[in-house]
Amino acid sequence: MSLQILGQQAKQASFDLATLSTSQKNAALAAIADQLEAQQESILAANKIDLDAARQSGLSEALLDRLMLNSERLAGIASDVRNVISLNDPIGSEMDCRVLENGLRLSRRRVPLGVVGVIYEARPNVTIDIAALCLKTGNASILRGGKETFHSNMALVAVIQSALEQSGLPAAAVQYIEKPDRELVAELLRLDEYVDMIIPRGGAGLHKMCQENSTIPVIIGGFGISHIYVDNSVDLAAALNVIENSKVQRPSACNALDSLLVDQNVATELLPMLAERMNKASVKLVATENAMAGLASAKDLQAAGEGDFDTEWLSYTLGVKVVADVEEAIAHMRTHNASHSDAILSNNLPAVERFVNAAGSAAVYVNASTRFTDGAQFGLGAEVAVSTQKLHARGPMGLEELTSYKWIGIGDMLARP
Amino acid sequence: MSLQILGQQAKQASFDLATLSTSQKNAALAAIADQLEAQQESILAANKIDLDAARQSGLSEALLDRLMLNSERLAGIASDVRNVISLNDPIGSEMDCRVLENGLRLSRRRVPLGVVGVIYEARPNVTIDIAALCLKTGNASILRGGKETFHSNMALVAVIQSALEQSGLPAAAVQYIEKPDRELVAELLRLDEYVDMIIPRGGAGLHKMCQENSTIPVIIGGFGISHIYVDNSVDLAAALNVIENSKVQRPSACNALDSLLVDQNVATELLPMLAERMNKASVKLVATENAMAGLASAKDLQAAGEGDFDTEWLSYTLGVKVVADVEEAIAHMRTHNASHSDAILSNNLPAVERFVNAAGSAAVYVNASTRFTDGAQFGLGAEVAVSTQKLHARGPMGLEELTSYKWIGIGDMLARP
């Protein structure tokens, strides 16, 4: 099927989805959850084909694990869909209702975006996750997963589409780009006649490719260097707990700490404690010249080179730099892509205010871990993506960020502009 | 000066602007307004150079009039700047403040976008207008006006920059792309390292060019076919008043009526009345076959051809089509770019609900003129653009739409994700 036709069908389905009641959408979600469990066998069989091929092509154990489905994981995915049912449906709510002086009654009503295109990597759970969140917000979705998950995704989409039809909804509400050609991604990015938003879920390369080639608005995000700046006004044991949490809790996450900026007034005291703590957590330290002496007791220490402070480590590695004050910390962050999650550990109010105001990050923390940047943590109930751009949505995106609004003006034939 | 340097300077200025108090920004705006009046002579002299060149190159009287400045118009522009002073500053306000279960105090704070690039046509007032709105919201701006207004714009930007410096603000807060090369526009559209949003203000061609070439988020808008659907449940004299207002008040506006869809149940009665009313207003009618007989008394009537219902007339011309019911009206609108402003004139509640829910327009009216779609009418106090896309902002964009937000999380070192 050509992408043009896929797009047309999605747009047509989006017209139907936009006027569904919440209970109709929830019934379809319930059918999807039930079918995921009922059709376990065919899904796991398809997943096995992907897994076998992935093993043969020598995919790493970590990637194989991301790809792998089993009964327990499928039950978890079904449970996530049921969780989406319980979330508040933002569609139809009205904001800024008022009567203008000329008599027009004006409001903004939340409506679906229309059609959302999602390009993602080798995680089959994303297929269900995105489809469910789009459905809940009345959006049609066009999905394109990694080629390693092809058979799994086809099986999952078949389950979704049969559940949609069973619920009286158009199957084209959730569609999958079946062919593996990379050119189709480029074509999807230019389908602006039908698609209203593109969400890339993957590495910086995918985002860059979407940014450069898409004629459709793209949500850029999911990466950025995370910083903590710490000064001498805080309890150092507590500060080390926050630093360790930010770095170690899940190093592969985009909100994990990349660079620690240590105020010169606390460096002599803090750096040896940091070395000891990071030794215990098996964290490698990559430090500027001015931090090397203080970190001498670190088991795994190396001098920072070109680009190290522009690196999102995604691993047990931490950049360390001694800075003169909060201003140098801010200047460092501005030149090293602080756009995601950054924190200050300080009880010095002017420094805190300055940091919070100046940080260019989607999420700024005071005396708290960068790991908080997460839709579930923020109570959004779901996370579509974490945006690091400034338009439309910034930081964790929940259901509301999958919506737009329309202005509605009600007159009596007499109100005049 | 290279665009790279212009971009760097704008980004640097945006850091300063982001932390200014409202009174600092208002003082700079007041200085700009005062200087516009004080330096009238140099501005009008520059404008005369543009006018003379435009006359020589045979520009139409309408375009010359748009280009022309005089004392009165400059006073009007200064007064518009003073009006921006009186508007509420959205920056710094916080939304969704709450304490999470784990103890983190979370909020969203409104912040500037950063750097806004604006590409516009030959209206010198836009230079001041955009600069003032960006300044009020703490954004740096990079402006690029039409080549016909080059000398006027250079004089206006010189006035702005001297007023900024006089107020202790960076002159680079408002910059103008001085060279006339069209290639520089393409370069601006790829300056994503420094520019956060592009606003094209011009025709469909400019928007299309931005959409296709920009790696920066673009606000698409300012055009679209405007429709009115009228059925037999309303007072026809009142309906004709609304139709006439929508079409005739300012035909060159993007919210002016383009296509009238007449329900078959009211066509026999309404069409002759419409012909008479449009005759008086010197409106040419372009009608489908099924409306021709009813419009027989029209002085200027022609059969609609291919593409006529996809034409934004921007003139005293109106498309007329008889439709079976509200569903045919909706189907017509979906295939003829109803994305800006559309109205239903009806007292039939199910039809009204269906129309409001199904219309894909940024603004939908019930028994009111499409001409209401305007920032001033909506009480926004200003209008940066009228967006017809669904991300970030839709419909008239005021000061709030020139902002983003950052998440702020305040902890006590103990709250854990």
mmCIF file with all atom_site columns, C-alpha atoms in Angstrom, chain B residues 218-363:
data_model
loop_
_atom_site.group_PDB
_atom_site.id
_atom_site.type_symbol
_atom_site.label_atom_id
_atom_site.label_alt_id
_atom_site.label_comp_id
_atom_site.label_asym_id
_atom_site.label_entity_id
_atom_site.label_seq_id
_atom_site.pdbx_PDB_ins_code
_atom_site.Cartn_x
_atom_site.Cartn_y
_atom_site.Cartn_z
_atom_site.occupancy
_atom_site.B_iso_or_equiv
_atom_site.pdbx_formal_charge
_atom_site.auth_seq_id
_atom_site.auth_comp_id
_atom_site.auth_asym_id
_atom_site.auth_atom_id
_atom_site.pdbx_PDB_model_num
ATOM 1   C CA . VAL B 1 218 ? 7.639   27.198 11.730  1.00 0.00 ? 218 VAL B CA 1
ATOM 2   C CA . ILE B 1 219 ? 4.248   28.735 12.485  1.00 0.00 ? 219 ILE B CA 1
ATOM 3   C CA . ILE B 1 220 ? 2.179   28.089 9.373   1.00 0.00 ? 220 ILE B CA 1
ATOM 4   C CA . GLY B 1 221 ? -0.925  30.191 8.975   1.00 0.00 ? 221 GLY B CA 1
ATOM 5   C CA . GLY B 1 222 ? -2.572  33.307 7.675   1.00 0.00 ? 222 GLY B CA 1
ATOM 6   C CA . PHE B 1 223 ? -4.457  31.640 4.873   1.00 0.00 ? 223 PHE B CA 1
ATOM 7   C CA . GLY B 1 224 ? -7.139  29.052 4.227   1.00 0.00 ? 224 GLY B CA 1
ATOM 8   C CA . ILE B 1 225 ? -10.532 29.008 2.545   1.00 0.00 ? 225 ILE B CA 1
ATOM 9   C CA . SER B 1 226 ? -13.267 30.481 4.778   1.00 0.00 ? 226 SER B CA 1
ATOM 10  C CA . HIS B 1 227 ? -16.745 28.992 4.518   1.00 0.00 ? 227 HIS B CA 1
ATOM 11  C CA . ILE B 1 228 ? -20.222 29.779 5.738   1.00 0.00 ? 228 ILE B CA 1
ATOM 12  C CA . TYR B 1 229 ? -22.881 27.082 5.678   1.00 0.00 ? 229 TYR B CA 1
ATOM 13  C CA . VAL B 1 230 ? -26.437 28.352 6.032   1.00 0.00 ? 230 VAL B CA 1
ATOM 14  C CA . ASP B 1 231 ? -29.593 26.282 6.451   1.00 0.00 ? 231 ASP B CA 1
ATOM 15  C CA . ASN B 1 232 ? -33.304 27.067 6.591   1.00 0.00 ? 232 ASN B CA 1
ATOM 16  C CA . SER B 1 233 ? -33.623 27.406 10.361  1.00 0.00 ? 233 SER B CA 1
ATOM 17  C CA . VAL B 1 234 ? -32.439 30.993 10.644  1.00 0.00 ? 234 VAL B CA 1
ATOM 18  C CA . ASP B 1 235 ? -33.804 34.433 9.880   1.00 0.00 ? 235 ASP B CA 1
ATOM 19  C CA . LEU B 1 236 ? -32.573 35.073 6.354   1.00 0.00 ? 236 LEU B CA 1
ATOM 20  C CA . ALA B 1 237 ? -32.225 38.840 6.656   1.00 0.00 ? 237 ALA B CA 1
ATOM 21  C CA . ALA B 1 238 ? -29.984 38.351 9.704   1.00 0.00 ? 238 ALA B CA 1
ATOM 22  C CA . ALA B 1 239 ? -28.038 35.619 7.891   1.00 0.00 ? 239 ALA B CA 1
ATOM 23  C CA . LEU B 1 240 ? -27.455 37.924 4.931   1.00 0.00 ? 240 LEU B CA 1
ATOM 24  C CA . ASN B 1 241 ? -26.071 40.552 7.288   1.00 0.00 ? 241 ASN B CA 1
ATOM 25  C CA . VAL B 1 242 ? -23.530 38.057 8.631   1.00 0.00 ? 242 VAL B CA 1
ATOM 26  C CA . ILE B 1 243 ? -22.650 36.848 5.125   1.00 0.00 ? 243 ILE B CA 1
ATOM 27  C CA . GLU B 1 244 ? -22.196 40.425 3.911   1.00 0.00 ? 244 GLU B CA 1
ATOM 28  C CA . ASN B 1 245 ? -20.063 41.317 6.915   1.00 0.00 ? 245 ASN B CA 1
ATOM 29  C CA . SER B 1 246 ? -17.888 38.239 6.400   1.00 0.00 ? 246 SER B CA 1
ATOM 30  C CA . LYS B 1 247 ? -17.385 38.960 2.710   1.00 0.00 ? 247 LYS B CA 1
ATOM 31  C CA . VAL B 1 248 ? -17.369 42.733 2.423   1.00 0.00 ? 248 VAL B CA 1
ATOM 32  C CA . GLN B 1 249 ? -15.974 44.285 5.621   1.00 0.00 ? 249 GLN B CA 1
ATOM 33  C CA . ARG B 1 250 ? -12.387 43.715 4.470   1.00 0.00 ? 250 ARG B CA 1
ATOM 34  C CA . PRO B 1 251 ? -12.133 41.348 1.531   1.00 0.00 ? 251 PRO B CA 1
ATOM 35  C CA . SER B 1 252 ? -8.326  41.377 1.560   1.00 0.00 ? 252 SER B CA 1
ATOM 36  C CA . ALA B 1 253 ? -8.196  39.791 5.035   1.00 0.00 ? 253 ALA B CA 1
ATOM 37  C CA . CYS B 1 254 ? -7.459  36.109 5.519   1.00 0.00 ? 254 CYS B CA 1
ATOM 38  C CA . ASN B 1 255 ? -10.637 35.672 7.571   1.00 0.00 ? 255 ASN B CA 1
ATOM 39  C CA . ALA B 1 256 ? -12.905 37.094 4.845   1.00 0.00 ? 256 ALA B CA 1
ATOM 40  C CA . LEU B 1 257 ? -15.514 34.725 3.433   1.00 0.00 ? 257 LEU B CA 1
ATOM 41  C CA . ASP B 1 258 ? -14.520 32.750 0.328   1.00 0.00 ? 258 ASP B CA 1
ATOM 42  C CA . SER B 1 259 ? -17.248 30.134 -0.154  1.00 0.00 ? 259 SER B CA 1
ATOM 43  C CA . LEU B 1 260 ? -20.911 30.166 0.811   1.00 0.00 ? 260 LEU B CA 1
ATOM 44  C CA . LEU B 1 261 ? -22.544 26.747 1.153   1.00 0.00 ? 261 LEU B CA 1
ATOM 45  C CA . VAL B 1 262 ? -26.335 27.019 0.942   1.00 0.00 ? 262 VAL B CA 1
ATOM 46  C CA . ASP B 1 263 ? -28.527 24.203 2.217   1.00 0.00 ? 263 ASP B CA 1
ATOM 47  C CA . GLN B 1 264 ? -30.874 22.980 -0.543  1.00 0.00 ? 264 GLN B CA 1
ATOM 48  C CA . ASN B 1 265 ? -33.867 23.597 1.742   1.00 0.00 ? 265 ASN B CA 1
ATOM 49  C CA . VAL B 1 266 ? -33.240 27.317 1.800   1.00 0.00 ? 266 VAL B CA 1
ATOM 50  C CA . ALA B 1 267 ? -31.648 27.830 -1.624  1.00 0.00 ? 267 ALA B CA 1
ATOM 51  C CA . THR B 1 268 ? -34.812 28.844 -3.512  1.00 0.00 ? 268 THR B CA 1
ATOM 52  C CA . GLU B 1 269 ? -35.568 31.544 -0.986  1.00 0.00 ? 269 GLU B CA 1
ATOM 53  C CA . LEU B 1 270 ? -32.053 32.670 -0.108  1.00 0.00 ? 270 LEU B CA 1
ATOM 54  C CA . LEU B 1 271 ? -30.241 32.789 -3.455  1.00 0.00 ? 271 LEU B CA 1
ATOM 55  C CA . PRO B 1 272 ? -32.287 35.624 -5.048  1.00 0.00 ? 272 PRO B CA 1
ATOM 56  C CA . MET B 1 273 ? -31.927 37.665 -1.835  1.00 0.00 ? 273 MET B CA 1
ATOM 57  C CA . LEU B 1 274 ? -28.185 36.936 -1.860  1.00 0.00 ? 274 LEU B CA 1
ATOM 58  C CA . ALA B 1 275 ? -27.883 38.055 -5.495  1.00 0.00 ? 275 ALA B CA 1
ATOM 59  C CA . GLU B 1 276 ? -29.580 41.338 -4.671  1.00 0.00 ? 276 GLU B CA 1
ATOM 60  C CA . ARG B 1 277 ? -27.455 41.971 -1.583  1.00 0.00 ? 277 ARG B CA 1
ATOM 61  C CA . MET B 1 278 ? -24.202 41.116 -3.367  1.00 0.00 ? 278 MET B CA 1
ATOM 62  C CA . ASN B 1 279 ? -25.200 43.328 -6.308  1.00 0.00 ? 279 ASN B CA 1
ATOM 63  C CA . LYS B 1 280 ? -25.391 46.278 -3.918  1.00 0.00 ? 280 LYS B CA 1
ATOM 64  C CA . ALA B 1 281 ? -21.954 45.456 -2.517  1.00 0.00 ? 281 ALA B CA 1
ATOM 65  C CA . SER B 1 282 ? -20.501 44.902 -6.021  1.00 0.00 ? 282 SER B CA 1
ATOM 66  C CA . VAL B 1 283 ? -19.566 41.317 -5.221  1.00 0.00 ? 283 VAL B CA 1
ATOM 67  C CA . LYS B 1 284 ? -18.959 38.932 -8.090  1.00 0.00 ? 284 LYS B CA 1
ATOM 68  C CA . LEU B 1 285 ? -20.508 35.485 -7.639  1.00 0.00 ? 285 LEU B CA 1
ATOM 69  C CA . VAL B 1 286 ? -18.868 32.272 -8.827  1.00 0.00 ? 286 VAL B CA 1
ATOM 70  C CA . ALA B 1 287 ? -21.475 29.539 -8.525  1.00 0.00 ? 287 ALA B CA 1
ATOM 71  C CA . THR B 1 288 ? -21.945 25.836 -9.031  1.00 0.00 ? 288 THR B CA 1
ATOM 72  C CA . GLU B 1 289 ? -24.472 24.704 -11.605 1.00 0.00 ? 289 GLU B CA 1
ATOM 73  C CA . ASN B 1 290 ? -27.119 24.024 -8.952  1.00 0.00 ? 290 ASN B CA 1
ATOM 74  C CA . ALA B 1 291 ? -26.998 27.642 -7.735  1.00 0.00 ? 291 ALA B CA 1
ATOM 75  C CA . MET B 1 292 ? -27.040 29.435 -11.091 1.00 0.00 ? 292 MET B CA 1
ATOM 76  C CA . ALA B 1 293 ? -30.815 29.642 -11.545 1.00 0.00 ? 293 ALA B CA 1
ATOM 77  C CA . GLY B 1 294 ? -31.420 31.019 -8.056  1.00 0.00 ? 294 GLY B CA 1
ATOM 78  C CA . LEU B 1 295 ? -28.728 33.662 -8.622  1.00 0.00 ? 295 LEU B CA 1
ATOM 79  C CA . ALA B 1 296 ? -30.071 34.696 -12.038 1.00 0.00 ? 296 ALA B CA 1
ATOM 80  C CA . SER B 1 297 ? -30.592 38.298 -10.943 1.00 0.00 ? 297 SER B CA 1
ATOM 81  C CA . ALA B 1 298 ? -26.911 38.706 -9.976  1.00 0.00 ? 298 ALA B CA 1
ATOM 82  C CA . LYS B 1 299 ? -25.170 41.404 -12.036 1.00 0.00 ? 299 LYS B CA 1
ATOM 83  C CA . ASP B 1 300 ? -21.809 39.654 -11.967 1.00 0.00 ? 300 ASP B CA 1
ATOM 84  C CA . LEU B 1 301 ? -22.225 35.893 -12.063 1.00 0.00 ? 301 LEU B CA 1
ATOM 85  C CA . GLN B 1 302 ? -20.158 33.134 -13.552 1.00 0.00 ? 302 GLN B CA 1
ATOM 86  C CA . ALA B 1 303 ? -20.093 29.352 -13.452 1.00 0.00 ? 303 ALA B CA 1
ATOM 87  C CA . ALA B 1 304 ? -17.489 27.961 -11.078 1.00 0.00 ? 304 ALA B CA 1
ATOM 88  C CA . GLY B 1 305 ? -14.559 26.237 -12.715 1.00 0.00 ? 305 GLY B CA 1
ATOM 89  C CA . GLU B 1 306 ? -11.828 23.903 -11.556 1.00 0.00 ? 306 GLU B CA 1
ATOM 90  C CA . GLY B 1 307 ? -10.107 25.243 -8.440  1.00 0.00 ? 307 GLY B CA 1
ATOM 91  C CA . ASP B 1 308 ? -12.519 28.093 -7.726  1.00 0.00 ? 308 ASP B CA 1
ATOM 92  C CA . PHE B 1 309 ? -13.483 26.582 -4.367  1.00 0.00 ? 309 PHE B CA 1
ATOM 93  C CA . ASP B 1 310 ? -9.794  26.219 -3.526  1.00 0.00 ? 310 ASP B CA 1
ATOM 94  C CA . THR B 1 311 ? -9.192  29.904 -4.103  1.00 0.00 ? 311 THR B CA 1
ATOM 95  C CA . GLU B 1 312 ? -8.767  32.400 -1.316  1.00 0.00 ? 312 GLU B CA 1
ATOM 96  C CA . TRP B 1 313 ? -10.330 35.337 -3.167  1.00 0.00 ? 313 TRP B CA 1
ATOM 97  C CA . LEU B 1 314 ? -8.998  38.229 -1.069  1.00 0.00 ? 314 LEU B CA 1
ATOM 98  C CA . SER B 1 315 ? -11.322 40.391 -3.197  1.00 0.00 ? 315 SER B CA 1
ATOM 99  C CA . TYR B 1 316 ? -15.004 41.141 -3.898  1.00 0.00 ? 316 TYR B CA 1
ATOM 100 C CA . THR B 1 317 ? -15.671 37.637 -5.195  1.00 0.00 ? 317 THR B CA 1
ATOM 101 C CA . LEU B 1 318 ? -17.699 34.895 -3.517  1.00 0.00 ? 318 LEU B CA 1
ATOM 102 C CA . GLY B 1 319 ? -18.064 31.220 -4.350  1.00 0.00 ? 319 GLY B CA 1
ATOM 103 C CA . VAL B 1 320 ? -21.617 29.853 -3.948  1.00 0.00 ? 320 VAL B CA 1
ATOM 104 C CA . LYS B 1 321 ? -22.653 26.198 -3.856  1.00 0.00 ? 321 LYS B CA 1
ATOM 105 C CA . VAL B 1 322 ? -25.921 24.487 -2.963  1.00 0.00 ? 322 VAL B CA 1
ATOM 106 C CA . VAL B 1 323 ? -25.387 21.463 -0.689  1.00 0.00 ? 323 VAL B CA 1
ATOM 107 C CA . ALA B 1 324 ? -27.759 18.727 0.428   1.00 0.00 ? 324 ALA B CA 1
ATOM 108 C CA . ASP B 1 325 ? -27.160 19.087 4.149   1.00 0.00 ? 325 ASP B CA 1
ATOM 109 C CA . VAL B 1 326 ? -24.582 19.779 6.859   1.00 0.00 ? 326 VAL B CA 1
ATOM 110 C CA . GLU B 1 327 ? -22.762 16.533 5.987   1.00 0.00 ? 327 GLU B CA 1
ATOM 111 C CA . GLU B 1 328 ? -22.173 17.662 2.419   1.00 0.00 ? 328 GLU B CA 1
ATOM 112 C CA . ALA B 1 329 ? -21.023 21.027 3.746   1.00 0.00 ? 329 ALA B CA 1
ATOM 113 C CA . ILE B 1 330 ? -18.513 19.298 6.036   1.00 0.00 ? 330 ILE B CA 1
ATOM 114 C CA . ALA B 1 331 ? -17.321 17.000 3.242   1.00 0.00 ? 331 ALA B CA 1
ATOM 115 C CA . HIS B 1 332 ? -16.833 20.029 0.971   1.00 0.00 ? 332 HIS B CA 1
ATOM 116 C CA . MET B 1 333 ? -14.854 21.879 3.643   1.00 0.00 ? 333 MET B CA 1
ATOM 117 C CA . ARG B 1 334 ? -12.609 18.864 4.272   1.00 0.00 ? 334 ARG B CA 1
ATOM 118 C CA . THR B 1 335 ? -11.579 18.736 0.641   1.00 0.00 ? 335 THR B CA 1
ATOM 119 C CA . HIS B 1 336 ? -11.223 22.503 0.225   1.00 0.00 ? 336 HIS B CA 1
ATOM 120 C CA . ASN B 1 337 ? -8.754  23.541 2.925   1.00 0.00 ? 337 ASN B CA 1
ATOM 121 C CA . ALA B 1 338 ? -11.082 24.766 5.644   1.00 0.00 ? 338 ALA B CA 1
ATOM 122 C CA . SER B 1 339 ? -8.320  25.461 8.166   1.00 0.00 ? 339 SER B CA 1
ATOM 123 C CA . HIS B 1 340 ? -8.753  29.099 9.141   1.00 0.00 ? 340 HIS B CA 1
ATOM 124 C CA . SER B 1 341 ? -12.274 30.424 9.926   1.00 0.00 ? 341 SER B CA 1
ATOM 125 C CA . ASP B 1 342 ? -15.615 28.808 9.142   1.00 0.00 ? 342 ASP B CA 1
ATOM 126 C CA . ALA B 1 343 ? -19.167 29.430 10.273  1.00 0.00 ? 343 ALA B CA 1
ATOM 127 C CA . ILE B 1 344 ? -22.559 27.769 10.416  1.00 0.00 ? 344 ILE B CA 1
ATOM 128 C CA . LEU B 1 345 ? -25.683 29.914 10.382  1.00 0.00 ? 345 LEU B CA 1
ATOM 129 C CA . SER B 1 346 ? -28.352 27.677 11.874  1.00 0.00 ? 346 SER B CA 1
ATOM 130 C CA . ASN B 1 347 ? -30.660 27.269 14.828  1.00 0.00 ? 347 ASN B CA 1
ATOM 131 C CA . ASN B 1 348 ? -30.820 23.504 14.351  1.00 0.00 ? 348 ASN B CA 1
ATOM 132 C CA . LEU B 1 349 ? -28.889 22.245 17.365  1.00 0.00 ? 349 LEU B CA 1
ATOM 133 C CA . PRO B 1 350 ? -27.831 18.809 16.030  1.00 0.00 ? 350 PRO B CA 1
ATOM 134 C CA . ALA B 1 351 ? -26.539 20.435 12.835  1.00 0.00 ? 351 ALA B CA 1
ATOM 135 C CA . VAL B 1 352 ? -24.695 23.089 14.858  1.00 0.00 ? 352 VAL B CA 1
ATOM 136 C CA . GLU B 1 353 ? -23.083 20.480 17.132  1.00 0.00 ? 353 GLU B CA 1
ATOM 137 C CA . ARG B 1 354 ? -22.086 18.350 14.179  1.00 0.00 ? 354 ARG B CA 1
ATOM 138 C CA . PHE B 1 355 ? -20.586 21.321 12.361  1.00 0.00 ? 355 PHE B CA 1
ATOM 139 C CA . VAL B 1 356 ? -18.648 22.605 15.377  1.00 0.00 ? 356 VAL B CA 1
ATOM 140 C CA . ASN B 1 357 ? -17.261 19.148 16.138  1.00 0.00 ? 357 ASN B CA 1
ATOM 141 C CA . ALA B 1 358 ? -16.372 18.244 12.572  1.00 0.00 ? 358 ALA B CA 1
ATOM 142 C CA . ALA B 1 359 ? -14.951 21.507 11.242  1.00 0.00 ? 359 ALA B CA 1
ATOM 143 C CA . GLY B 1 360 ? -11.178 21.312 10.985  1.00 0.00 ? 360 GLY B CA 1
ATOM 144 C CA . SER B 1 361 ? -10.758 25.066 11.266  1.00 0.00 ? 361 SER B CA 1
ATOM 145 C CA . ALA B 1 362 ? -8.712  27.034 13.766  1.00 0.00 ? 362 ALA B CA 1
ATOM 146 C CA . ALA B 1 363 ? -11.860 29.080 14.530  1.00 0.00 ? 363 ALA B CA 1
#
